[in-house]
Tab-separated table of C-alpha atoms in Angstrom:
chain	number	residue	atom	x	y	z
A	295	UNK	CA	0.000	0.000	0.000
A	296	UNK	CA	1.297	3.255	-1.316
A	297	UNK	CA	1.532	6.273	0.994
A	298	UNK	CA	-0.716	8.293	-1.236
A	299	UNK	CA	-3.565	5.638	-0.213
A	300	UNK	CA	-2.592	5.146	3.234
A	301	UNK	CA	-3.034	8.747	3.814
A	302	UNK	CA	-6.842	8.688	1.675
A	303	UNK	CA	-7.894	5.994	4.193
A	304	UNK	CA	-6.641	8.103	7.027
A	305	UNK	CA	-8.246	11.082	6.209
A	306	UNK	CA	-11.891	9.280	5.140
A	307	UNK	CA	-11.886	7.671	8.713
A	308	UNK	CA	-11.107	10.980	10.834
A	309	UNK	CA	-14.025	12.299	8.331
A	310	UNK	CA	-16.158	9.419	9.164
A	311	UNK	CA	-15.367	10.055	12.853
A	312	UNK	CA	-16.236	14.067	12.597
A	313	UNK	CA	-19.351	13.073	11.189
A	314	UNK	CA	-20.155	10.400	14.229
A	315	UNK	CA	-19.455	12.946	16.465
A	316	UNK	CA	-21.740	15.541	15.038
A	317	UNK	CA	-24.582	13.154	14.724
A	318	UNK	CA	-24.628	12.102	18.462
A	319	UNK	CA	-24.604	15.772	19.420
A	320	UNK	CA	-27.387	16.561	17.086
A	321	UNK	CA	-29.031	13.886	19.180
A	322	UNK	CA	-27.732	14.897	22.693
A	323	UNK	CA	-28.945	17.818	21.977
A	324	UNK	CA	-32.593	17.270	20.964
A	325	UNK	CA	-33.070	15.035	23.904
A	326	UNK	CA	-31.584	18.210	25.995
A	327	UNK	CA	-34.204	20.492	24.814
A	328	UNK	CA	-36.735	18.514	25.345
A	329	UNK	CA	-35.518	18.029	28.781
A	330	UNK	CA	-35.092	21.319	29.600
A	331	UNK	CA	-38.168	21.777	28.452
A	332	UNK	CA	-39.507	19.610	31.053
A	333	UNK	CA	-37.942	21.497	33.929
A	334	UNK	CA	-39.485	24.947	32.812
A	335	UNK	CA	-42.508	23.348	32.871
A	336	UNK	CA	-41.724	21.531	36.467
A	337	UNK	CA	-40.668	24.938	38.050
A	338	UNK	CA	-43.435	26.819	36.999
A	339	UNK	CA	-46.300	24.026	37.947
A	340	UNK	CA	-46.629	25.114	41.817
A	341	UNK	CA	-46.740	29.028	41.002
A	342	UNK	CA	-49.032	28.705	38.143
A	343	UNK	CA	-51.225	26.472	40.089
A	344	UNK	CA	-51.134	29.050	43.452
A	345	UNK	CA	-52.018	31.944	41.209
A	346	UNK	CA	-54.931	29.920	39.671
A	347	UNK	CA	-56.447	28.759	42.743
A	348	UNK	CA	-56.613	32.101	44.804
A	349	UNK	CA	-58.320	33.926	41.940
A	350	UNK	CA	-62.096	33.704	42.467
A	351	UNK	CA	-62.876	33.096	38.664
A	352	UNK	CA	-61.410	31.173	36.561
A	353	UNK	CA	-60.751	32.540	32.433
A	354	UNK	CA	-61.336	30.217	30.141
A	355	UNK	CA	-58.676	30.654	27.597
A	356	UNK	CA	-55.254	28.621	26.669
A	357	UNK	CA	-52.737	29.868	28.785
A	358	UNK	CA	-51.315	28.178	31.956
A	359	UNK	CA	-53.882	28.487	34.696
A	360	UNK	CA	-57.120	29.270	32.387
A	361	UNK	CA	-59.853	26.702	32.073
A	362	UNK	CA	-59.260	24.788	28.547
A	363	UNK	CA	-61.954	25.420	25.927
A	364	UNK	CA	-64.963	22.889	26.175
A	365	UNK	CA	-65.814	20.678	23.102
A	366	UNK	CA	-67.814	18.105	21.877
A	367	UNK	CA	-66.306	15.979	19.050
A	368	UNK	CA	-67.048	12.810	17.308
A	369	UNK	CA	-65.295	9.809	17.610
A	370	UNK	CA	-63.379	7.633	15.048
A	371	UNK	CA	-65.105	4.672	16.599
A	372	UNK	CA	-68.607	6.754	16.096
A	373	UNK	CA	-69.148	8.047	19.738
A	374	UNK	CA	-69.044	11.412	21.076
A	375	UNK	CA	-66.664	12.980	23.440
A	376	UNK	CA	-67.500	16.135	26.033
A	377	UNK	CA	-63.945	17.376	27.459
A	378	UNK	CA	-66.065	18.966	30.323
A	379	UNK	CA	-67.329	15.383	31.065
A	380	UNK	CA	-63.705	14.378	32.124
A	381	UNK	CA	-63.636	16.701	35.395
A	382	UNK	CA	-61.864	15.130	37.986
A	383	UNK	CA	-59.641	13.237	35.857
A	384	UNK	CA	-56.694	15.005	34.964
A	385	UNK	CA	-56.039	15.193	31.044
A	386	UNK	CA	-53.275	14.817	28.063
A	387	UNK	CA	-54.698	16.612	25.438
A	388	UNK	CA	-53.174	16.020	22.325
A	389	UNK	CA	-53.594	17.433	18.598
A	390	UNK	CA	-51.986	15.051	15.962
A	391	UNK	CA	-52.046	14.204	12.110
A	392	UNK	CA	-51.591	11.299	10.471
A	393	UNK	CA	-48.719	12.757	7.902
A	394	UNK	CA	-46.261	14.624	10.889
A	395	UNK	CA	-43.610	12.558	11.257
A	396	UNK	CA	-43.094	13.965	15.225
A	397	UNK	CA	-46.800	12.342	15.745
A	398	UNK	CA	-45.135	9.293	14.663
A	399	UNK	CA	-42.590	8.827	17.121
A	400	UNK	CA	-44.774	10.049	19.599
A	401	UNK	CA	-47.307	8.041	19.589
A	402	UNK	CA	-46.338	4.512	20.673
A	403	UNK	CA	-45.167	6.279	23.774
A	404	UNK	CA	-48.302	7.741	24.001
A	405	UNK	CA	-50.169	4.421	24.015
A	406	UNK	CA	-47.632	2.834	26.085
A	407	UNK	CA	-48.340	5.115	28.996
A	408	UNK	CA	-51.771	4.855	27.809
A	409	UNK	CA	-51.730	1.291	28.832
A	410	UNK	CA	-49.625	0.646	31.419
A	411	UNK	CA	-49.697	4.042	33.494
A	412	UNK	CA	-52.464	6.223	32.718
A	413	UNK	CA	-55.288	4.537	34.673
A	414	UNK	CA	-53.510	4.020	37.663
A	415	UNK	CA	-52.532	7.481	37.546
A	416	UNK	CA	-55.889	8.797	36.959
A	417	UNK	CA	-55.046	10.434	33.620
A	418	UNK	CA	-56.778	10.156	30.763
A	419	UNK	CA	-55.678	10.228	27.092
A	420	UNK	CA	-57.164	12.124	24.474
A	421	UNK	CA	-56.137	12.757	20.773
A	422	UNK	CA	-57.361	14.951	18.842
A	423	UNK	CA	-56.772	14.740	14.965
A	424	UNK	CA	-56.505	17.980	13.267
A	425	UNK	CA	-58.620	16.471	10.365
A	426	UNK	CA	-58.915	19.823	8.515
A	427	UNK	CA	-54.988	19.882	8.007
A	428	UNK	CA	-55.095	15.570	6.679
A	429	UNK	CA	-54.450	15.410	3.145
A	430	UNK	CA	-56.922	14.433	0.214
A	431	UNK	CA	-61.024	14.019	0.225
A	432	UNK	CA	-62.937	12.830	3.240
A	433	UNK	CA	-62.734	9.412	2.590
A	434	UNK	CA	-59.159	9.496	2.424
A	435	UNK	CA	-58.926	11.333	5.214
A	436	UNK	CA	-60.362	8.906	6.855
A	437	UNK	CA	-58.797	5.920	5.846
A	438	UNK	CA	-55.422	8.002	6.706
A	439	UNK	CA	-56.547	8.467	10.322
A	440	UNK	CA	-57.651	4.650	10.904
A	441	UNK	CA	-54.527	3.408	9.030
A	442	UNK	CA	-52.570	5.784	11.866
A	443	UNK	CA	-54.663	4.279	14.625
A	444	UNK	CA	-54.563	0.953	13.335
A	445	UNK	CA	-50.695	0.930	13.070
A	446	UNK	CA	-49.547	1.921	16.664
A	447	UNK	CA	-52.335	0.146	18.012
A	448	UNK	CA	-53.915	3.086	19.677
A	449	UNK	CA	-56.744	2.210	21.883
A	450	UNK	CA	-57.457	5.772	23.574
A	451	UNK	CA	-60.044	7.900	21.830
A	452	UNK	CA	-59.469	9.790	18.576
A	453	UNK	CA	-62.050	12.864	18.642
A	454	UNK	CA	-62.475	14.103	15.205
A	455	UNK	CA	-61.709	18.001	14.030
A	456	UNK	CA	-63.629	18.095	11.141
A	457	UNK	CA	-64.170	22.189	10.609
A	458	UNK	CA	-60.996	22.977	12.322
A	459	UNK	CA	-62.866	24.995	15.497
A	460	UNK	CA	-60.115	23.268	18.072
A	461	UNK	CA	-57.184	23.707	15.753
A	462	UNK	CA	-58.489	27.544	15.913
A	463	UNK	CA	-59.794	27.525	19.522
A	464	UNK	CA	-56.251	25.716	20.953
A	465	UNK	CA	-54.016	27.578	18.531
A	466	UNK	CA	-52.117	24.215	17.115
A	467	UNK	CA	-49.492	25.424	15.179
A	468	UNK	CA	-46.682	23.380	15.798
A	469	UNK	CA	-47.835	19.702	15.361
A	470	UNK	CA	-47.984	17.645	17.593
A	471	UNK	CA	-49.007	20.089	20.498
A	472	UNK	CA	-50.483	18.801	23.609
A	473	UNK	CA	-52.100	20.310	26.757
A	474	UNK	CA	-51.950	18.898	30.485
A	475	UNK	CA	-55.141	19.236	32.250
A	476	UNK	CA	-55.738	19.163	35.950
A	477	UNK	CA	-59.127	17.893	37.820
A	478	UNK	CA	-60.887	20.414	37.614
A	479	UNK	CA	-60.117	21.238	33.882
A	480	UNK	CA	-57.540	23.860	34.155
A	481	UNK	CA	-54.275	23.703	31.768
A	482	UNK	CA	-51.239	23.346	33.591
A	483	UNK	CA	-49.080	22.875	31.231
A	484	UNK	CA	-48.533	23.401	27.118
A	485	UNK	CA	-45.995	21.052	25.486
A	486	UNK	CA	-45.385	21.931	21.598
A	487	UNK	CA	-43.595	19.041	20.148
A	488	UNK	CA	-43.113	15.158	20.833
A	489	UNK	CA	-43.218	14.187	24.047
A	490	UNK	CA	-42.096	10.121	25.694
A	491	UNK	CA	-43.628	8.448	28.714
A	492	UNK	CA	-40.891	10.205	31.007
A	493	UNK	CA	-42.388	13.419	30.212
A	494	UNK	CA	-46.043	12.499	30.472
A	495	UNK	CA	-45.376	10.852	33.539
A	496	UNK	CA	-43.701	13.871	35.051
A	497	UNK	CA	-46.116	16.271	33.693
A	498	UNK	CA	-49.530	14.483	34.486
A	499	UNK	CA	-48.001	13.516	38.303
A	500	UNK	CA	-47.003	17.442	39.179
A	501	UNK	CA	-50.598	18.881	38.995
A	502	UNK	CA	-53.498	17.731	41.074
């Protein structure tokens, strides 16, 4: 072997390493964010909540500390669902569609606290899909969302958004976003992006 290609395979594994290196601190720092994240939301629970409970009314808005926005949606499975009918169980709200990839990786954590955490916990899961924002006609929007349920296996309920009032109502702009809702129907907390059982677990066991 020549020095001339001793030196070319040198110089393609130091690149290869560089580029290993970058990758796992794209990575690191993702998972940091999201972490940090987490804490904000952790340190402001207790003072959000104090505010919230020594005012004598309660606004019913989207910020931390108002009371979420009632609905009543259809179901995929054909029911109905009343958010107001889930007071005293606290709440992950969450707005989804079937073509973000974030709502993809979310998900089967979703359903894995779902089943293993939530009930025990007193929590319920609800997710919303933004059906206005699915791609093609209604059947097809349709068959998009039940393929989506159907693949992770989700057995929580899917309330419907068919004219887009929640999307406007909760402001979803960043998909997925998700809202954590105490007893008595007050948000505690606004996550915008993916979130894993760690963080629901944390969220949903901070507010009352």
């Amino acid at each position: 072997m020549n020095k001339k290609w001793f030196g070319s395979i040198i110089a393609l594994a130091i690149i290869a390493a560089m580029i290993g290196i970058m990758l796992k601190n794209t990575a690191d720092d993702g998972l940091s964010g999201q972490k940090k994240q987490l804490e904000r939301e952790l340190a402001q629970s207790e003072e959000v909540q104090a505010g919230a409970e020594g005012d004598a009314e309660v606004q019913e808005g989207i910020a931390k500390g108002e009371s979420a926005p009632d609905f009543t949606l259809g179901t995929l499975d054909g029911g109905k669902l009343k958010l107001s009918d889930l007071r005293g169980e606290k709440v992950i709200l969450n707005f989804w569609a079937s073509w973000c990839g974030p709502c993809r990786a979310e998900m089967p954590h979703m359903q894995d606290f779902h089943e293993q955490e939530a009930e025990k916990a007193g929590v319920r899961v609800i997710a919303v899909n933004l059906s206005t924002s699915e791609r093609g006609d209604k059947d097809k929007v349709m068959e998009n969302i039940q393929s989506f349920v159907d693949e992770f296996g989700l057995t929580f309920p899917i309330p419907l958004d068919m004219d887009g009032e929640q999307m406007d109502a909760y402001r979803v702009i960043t998909i997925p976003t998700t809202y954590i809702i105490d007893t008595s129907g007050i948000i505690r907390h606004v996550v915008r992006g993916p979130m894993d059982e760690e963080m629901m677990r944390d969220l949903t066991a901070s507010v009352d």
